[in-house]
Amino acid sequence: MVVRRAIIAASLGIVAVLAPTSVGAQDLPGYSAPFGDTLPTRIFPLFAMMRQSPDWAVALRRDRDLQKLAAERAARVGASGCAPSPKCLADAWTWTDADIATVEARLRVLARNAALSRALVADQMRASGRFGRHAALRDTDLLAAAWRNAAAAINRVIAVYAQGVAPRYPAIDATIFDVAAPEFAALLDVHGVATAALGGSDDLFFDPSLRYATGLLQLNERTNAGEYRPLLDGPNAAAAQAVARTDWEKTPYSALLVFGHGAEDAQSRTGPLTHVRLRIAADRFARGVAPFVIVSGGNVHPNRTPFNEAAEMKRLLVTQHGVPADRILIEPHARHTTTNLRNVARLMLAAGLPADREALIVSDHRTIQYITGPQLAQRNLDEMGVQPGRIAPGPDRFTARFTPSPLAFHVEAMDPLDP
């Protein structure tokens, strides 16, 4: 097996003359986030950028209208005996239409300052690509749109995970609690009181609601978006270093992309179609079609499974198909085919795979028909707001060609389990 792996690596053009590059963050090339890659920063990057951009935290704290709004919002919290409970307990933390309009108006005023606008909008928001869907807007409008999206996403987390509103995919994304049970009202009361007490003198106007929403995700054990971070460290570190040593002219494609198929029973570690897809991918890898395999899939099926599709696929590729571990990159967050595409596009560009070379999606023939069809393209726009790359028919019925787009870095906070 070791000899076979060495032969495969040599045939794929992996050379040892270049020093490996240490890559830790999943950022758009040319941008390095000035904040940690955590659950709240992954879902709500605008808030992290406001805190870190020069002079913005001071400007927000000094703004009298925002001070007044923060005081009004704090006064809504703490009424443990409100009715109907628990809905009223969660309502106190949501952003009302009037709240959102007040903040937007003040942000527009602050962004008229050229230095402030440049520090936040140009140097962070635009450079990061995390607001790519709004890139055509002028700076003040982009900031306003990003704020409205963030506030709506906070409200969505509260609606789903504190009030039991059904998410888009309730079978795998819904709250784990019976929101009608008296015990849940007590839990929500405890959560609200603790969240309010944890405020500090350095809070910005959004911090209390951000803590509340993040806490709800933690209570519901829906912290998927913050796991395996930073993505290019840990299980991807060796492969990320190998990327920097790769002679891309040796192979026709930059990577083979394999999307998981989740199990529907608690005992299985992956779905049956995964095994079919991995066999095909391993065959193409052994033929030297691409120097890397990228496997994509999160902890999805069945609901709250402890098994991660990408991690399981890597294990199977290594143990059953002889693919070297340092030739496999895992993308462990995607929950749907839409986000499979988006997340592998992010990973390819962040890891340094050549942006001008196509990757090859490998799957069973039925799934390839879906991936290359119009239904998935429309779902991309409906659920993510962007097309994460260009898809074209592959050389055979088991493949499709894929070219990643920087638009894939746009963050969709309305999907907090995989934004």
XYZ file of C-alpha atoms in Angstrom:
419
model
C 0.000 0.000 0.000
C 2.816 2.428 0.919
C 4.618 1.702 -2.341
C 1.407 2.217 -4.313
C 0.832 5.573 -2.620
C 4.376 6.706 -3.406
C 3.935 5.771 -7.064
C 0.604 7.597 -7.248
C 2.078 10.731 -5.675
C 4.994 10.768 -8.122
C 2.711 10.262 -11.091
C 0.571 13.213 -10.006
C 3.465 15.628 -9.985
C 3.907 16.152 -6.221
C 7.390 17.599 -5.879
C 9.434 18.418 -2.780
C 11.494 21.384 -3.897
C 9.111 24.119 -2.749
C 8.687 25.040 0.907
C 5.205 24.294 2.249
C 2.917 27.208 2.948
C 1.149 27.467 6.295
C -2.487 28.273 5.667
C -4.938 28.485 8.533
C -7.971 30.509 7.494
C -10.554 29.891 4.812
C -10.328 33.339 3.289
C -10.617 34.708 -0.212
C -7.089 34.933 -1.659
C -5.620 38.338 -0.853
C -7.700 38.815 2.300
C -6.789 37.813 5.846
C -9.527 38.177 8.442
C -8.478 40.210 11.511
C -10.584 38.005 13.783
C -10.801 34.368 14.764
C -12.709 31.766 12.767
C -15.435 30.970 15.313
C -19.132 30.140 15.277
C -20.371 33.766 15.604
C -17.768 35.230 13.225
C -18.523 32.566 10.621
C -22.271 33.275 10.674
C -22.146 37.030 11.346
C -18.924 38.422 9.852
C -20.332 41.965 9.713
C -20.319 42.214 13.493
C -16.731 40.980 13.759
C -15.658 43.475 11.098
C -17.403 46.346 12.878
C -15.545 45.475 16.055
C -12.131 45.166 14.390
C -12.211 47.919 11.751
C -10.279 51.018 12.889
C -12.421 53.590 14.764
C -15.711 51.782 14.172
C -16.161 50.428 17.694
C -15.555 53.886 19.153
C -17.948 55.515 16.688
C -20.688 52.988 17.421
C -20.327 53.357 21.194
C -20.450 57.159 20.977
C -23.513 57.307 18.746
C -26.352 58.634 20.907
C -29.143 57.114 18.834
C -27.527 53.675 19.105
C -26.993 54.195 22.841
C -30.670 55.007 23.247
C -31.728 52.014 21.184
C -29.485 49.692 23.201
C -31.051 50.950 26.427
C -34.571 50.481 25.049
C -33.800 46.946 23.913
C -32.262 46.056 27.289
C -35.424 47.258 29.018
C -37.505 44.772 27.017
C -35.566 41.859 28.497
C -36.070 40.359 31.910
C -39.842 40.110 32.206
C -39.879 36.467 33.358
C -43.602 36.520 34.013
C -44.598 37.724 30.543
C -47.249 36.010 28.447
C -47.600 34.107 26.269
C -44.487 32.306 27.481
C -42.055 31.278 26.095
C -42.716 33.255 22.913
C -42.657 36.576 24.726
C -39.297 35.754 26.298
C -37.753 35.331 22.858
C -39.602 38.266 21.319
C -37.752 40.605 23.667
C -34.479 39.769 21.894
C -35.632 40.122 18.294
C -34.927 43.137 16.120
C -38.145 44.992 15.317
C -38.621 46.772 12.013
C -38.183 50.078 13.844
C -34.950 48.847 15.479
C -33.544 47.769 12.134
C -34.444 51.073 10.507
C -32.808 53.058 13.328
C -29.552 51.150 13.053
C -29.532 51.386 9.262
C -29.990 55.159 9.401
C -27.099 55.574 11.834
C -24.811 53.278 9.847
C -25.496 55.293 6.720
C -24.553 58.483 8.586
C -21.337 56.986 9.937
C -20.375 55.600 6.535
C -20.430 59.107 5.062
C -17.068 59.525 6.738
C -14.618 58.466 4.029
C -12.076 56.993 6.442
C -14.700 54.962 8.284
C -16.253 53.738 5.053
C -12.901 52.693 3.646
C -11.868 50.879 6.836
C -15.029 48.781 7.036
C -16.617 48.527 3.612
C -13.613 48.595 1.279
C -10.909 46.982 3.406
C -13.077 44.359 5.087
C -16.493 43.777 3.575
C -15.576 43.988 -0.085
C -12.102 42.504 0.288
C -13.418 39.455 2.154
C -15.954 38.478 -0.487
C -18.383 37.602 2.312
C -20.931 40.075 0.991
C -20.416 39.277 -2.672
C -24.119 39.183 -3.476
C -24.219 42.940 -2.767
C -20.956 43.827 -4.497
C -22.651 45.981 -7.156
C -24.105 48.313 -4.519
C -22.411 51.536 -3.496
C -20.690 51.439 -0.111
C -23.485 52.841 2.054
C -26.087 50.627 0.393
C -23.881 47.560 0.740
C -23.441 48.243 4.455
C -27.181 48.765 4.887
C -28.009 45.552 3.040
C -25.497 43.579 5.099
C -26.964 44.954 8.330
C -30.526 44.102 7.297
C -29.423 40.559 6.422
C -27.628 40.137 9.747
C -30.605 41.394 11.752
C -32.961 39.120 9.824
C -30.633 36.191 10.469
C -30.561 36.894 14.220
C -34.359 36.956 14.162
C -34.422 33.711 12.201
C -32.251 31.918 14.745
C -34.566 33.129 17.513
C -37.695 32.107 15.595
C -36.443 28.591 14.823
C -34.512 27.707 17.967
C -36.477 29.603 20.635
C -39.997 29.678 19.181
C -40.150 26.460 17.174
C -40.748 27.963 13.719
C -39.948 25.366 11.066
C -36.727 25.980 9.115
C -36.458 25.281 5.386
C -35.385 21.689 6.110
C -37.122 20.751 9.383
C -36.114 17.087 9.278
C -32.454 17.966 9.853
C -32.354 21.596 11.037
C -35.223 22.101 13.510
C -35.083 22.813 17.238
C -34.465 19.796 19.440
C -36.950 20.992 22.090
C -40.683 20.806 22.578
C -41.272 24.553 22.745
C -44.713 24.010 24.275
C -43.286 22.220 27.310
C -43.105 24.189 30.591
C -39.522 23.028 31.018
C -38.551 24.829 27.829
C -40.041 28.110 29.061
C -37.899 27.767 32.183
C -34.804 27.042 30.082
C -35.447 30.070 27.887
C -35.886 32.244 30.967
C -32.551 31.026 32.361
C -30.849 31.606 29.026
C -32.184 35.154 28.731
C -31.253 36.163 32.270
C -27.737 34.766 31.899
C -27.254 36.398 28.509
C -28.304 39.805 29.814
C -25.986 39.476 32.808
C -22.980 38.627 30.648
C -22.937 42.041 28.975
C -19.841 44.166 29.363
C -18.809 47.795 29.131
C -17.256 47.137 25.731
C -20.509 45.830 24.225
C -21.574 47.217 20.882
C -25.241 47.604 20.003
C -25.465 44.144 18.441
C -23.599 42.133 21.116
C -26.521 41.158 23.407
C -28.607 39.760 20.553
C -25.533 38.056 19.076
C -24.840 36.323 22.395
C -28.487 35.311 22.678
C -28.624 33.815 19.169
C -25.273 32.047 19.555
C -26.443 30.640 22.873
C -29.601 29.278 21.272
C -27.505 27.403 18.712
C -25.410 25.989 21.547
C -28.485 24.944 23.562
C -29.813 23.171 20.465
C -26.431 21.568 19.736
C -26.488 23.241 16.326
C -22.917 24.561 16.329
C -21.938 22.814 13.087
C -20.701 25.986 11.402
C -18.030 26.500 14.063
C -16.574 23.000 13.936
C -13.375 21.965 12.116
C -12.111 25.551 12.294
C -9.772 26.798 11.004
C -10.543 24.550 8.068
C -7.073 24.432 6.522
C -5.480 23.273 9.744
C -6.129 19.986 11.523
C -7.147 17.174 9.163
C -6.468 19.354 6.106
C -3.013 20.592 7.141
C -0.960 17.986 5.268
C -3.006 18.252 2.084
C -2.923 22.067 2.246
C 0.862 21.919 2.377
C 0.935 19.462 -0.516
C -1.060 21.912 -2.636
C 1.878 24.316 -2.561
C 4.213 21.602 -3.873
C 2.040 20.451 -6.765
C 2.928 20.660 -10.436
C -0.511 21.351 -11.875
C 0.575 20.674 -15.441
C 0.832 16.958 -14.672
C -2.926 16.385 -14.524
C -5.915 17.583 -16.560
C -7.968 18.617 -13.505
C -7.108 20.282 -10.205
C -9.203 17.996 -7.990
C -11.886 15.342 -7.897
C -14.945 16.539 -5.952
C -17.065 13.943 -4.171
C -20.287 14.887 -2.365
C -21.603 12.751 0.458
C -24.828 10.791 0.631
C -26.111 10.698 4.193
C -27.284 7.594 5.990
C -30.877 7.308 7.165
C -30.240 4.958 10.093
C -28.287 5.621 13.272
C -25.859 2.722 12.823
C -24.522 3.533 9.351
C -21.618 5.953 9.143
C -22.502 7.034 5.596
C -25.127 6.442 2.917
C -24.940 3.666 0.308
C -24.461 5.995 -2.656
C -21.318 7.313 -1.003
C -19.621 3.973 -1.575
C -20.487 4.068 -5.275
C -19.165 7.606 -5.632
C -15.937 6.802 -3.780
C -15.233 3.786 -5.998
C -15.513 5.951 -9.087
C -13.406 8.721 -7.576
C -10.683 6.307 -6.440
C -10.531 4.865 -9.952
C -10.100 8.332 -11.484
C -7.471 9.251 -8.891
C -5.461 6.101 -9.612
C -5.546 7.002 -13.308
C -3.935 10.371 -12.540
C -6.935 12.505 -13.495
C -6.297 14.925 -10.601
C -3.748 15.258 -7.759
C -6.324 15.737 -4.984
C -9.710 14.486 -3.885
C -12.008 16.893 -2.046
C -14.809 15.215 -0.101
C -17.757 17.324 1.042
C -20.518 16.740 3.559
C -21.423 17.582 7.151
C -23.200 15.930 10.061
C -26.577 15.781 8.364
C -28.440 12.467 8.052
C -29.994 11.163 10.166
C -30.829 14.208 12.249
C -28.014 15.073 14.706
C -25.852 12.163 13.598
C -22.405 12.036 15.234
C -20.875 10.937 11.935
C -19.422 13.510 9.573
C -19.793 12.653 5.881
C -16.505 14.219 4.781
C -14.487 12.652 7.591
C -16.023 9.250 6.863
C -15.331 9.558 3.137
C -11.693 10.387 3.802
C -11.407 7.373 6.101
C -12.893 5.087 3.455
C -10.723 6.474 0.663
C -7.617 5.792 2.727
C -8.529 2.415 4.244
C -10.485 0.832 1.392
C -9.135 2.491 -1.745
C -5.503 3.314 -0.963
C -5.725 7.043 -1.621
C -2.976 8.823 0.364
C -4.368 10.851 3.261
C -2.368 13.922 2.270
C -4.085 13.969 -1.107
C -7.539 14.350 0.463
C -9.091 17.636 1.576
C -12.252 17.481 3.659
C -15.075 20.020 3.510
C -17.060 19.005 6.628
C -19.947 21.504 6.701
C -22.188 21.151 3.620
C -25.751 19.987 4.265
C -27.112 20.023 0.694
C -25.832 19.745 -2.872
C -26.059 23.534 -3.152
C -23.638 24.038 -0.295
C -21.470 21.147 -1.454
C -20.748 23.244 -4.537
C -20.305 26.505 -2.638
C -18.120 25.087 0.100
C -15.759 23.173 -2.175
C -15.390 26.342 -4.263
C -14.376 28.242 -1.123
C -11.977 25.497 -0.102
C -10.368 25.233 -3.530
C -9.675 28.961 -3.751
C -8.613 29.358 -0.109
C -6.243 26.385 -0.268
C -4.550 27.750 -3.370
C -5.749 25.373 -6.054
C -5.392 27.181 -9.388
C -8.474 29.264 -10.075
C -8.098 28.898 -13.834
C -8.163 25.092 -13.829
C -11.307 23.018 -13.708
C -12.081 20.434 -11.063
C -14.089 17.317 -11.810
C -17.233 16.468 -9.834
C -17.464 12.691 -9.527
C -20.725 10.964 -8.665
C -23.244 8.349 -9.697
C -24.845 8.989 -13.071
C -28.239 9.973 -11.665
C -26.784 12.624 -9.375
C -24.622 14.022 -12.170
C -27.778 14.580 -14.210
C -29.187 16.614 -11.332
C -25.971 18.563 -10.749
C -25.749 19.627 -14.382
C -29.448 20.443 -14.689
C -31.442 23.669 -14.256
C -33.128 22.674 -10.981
C -29.922 22.840 -8.955
C -28.877 26.111 -10.582
C -32.163 27.660 -9.473
C -31.806 26.227 -5.976
C -28.389 27.877 -5.716
C -29.954 31.269 -6.303
C -32.991 30.615 -4.121
C -31.072 29.306 -1.110
C -27.641 30.994 -1.343
C -28.217 34.007 -3.565
C -25.219 33.219 -5.795
C -23.910 30.718 -8.305
C -20.762 29.353 -6.631
C -19.094 28.370 -9.875
C -19.524 27.229 -13.444
C -20.709 23.679 -14.165
C -20.349 21.931 -17.507
C -20.724 18.322 -18.680
C -17.734 16.135 -17.906
C -15.900 13.654 -20.112
C -18.242 10.817 -19.114
C -21.615 10.276 -17.459
C -20.076 10.035 -13.977
C -18.502 13.485 -14.022
C -19.141 17.197 -14.419
C -16.563 19.945 -14.833
C -16.531 22.684 -12.194
C -14.788 26.065 -12.081
C -15.072 27.854 -8.702
C -16.179 31.471 -8.424
C -15.136 33.996 -5.748
C -18.866 34.631 -5.271
C -18.846 31.384 -3.287
C -17.394 33.308 -0.332
C -20.690 35.163 0.141
C -22.023 34.307 3.610
C -25.699 33.375 3.856
C -26.442 33.982 7.541
C -30.058 32.881 7.119
C -28.635 29.335 7.085
C -26.797 29.399 10.436
C -25.838 25.707 10.389
C -23.765 26.264 7.239
C -23.579 29.921 6.211
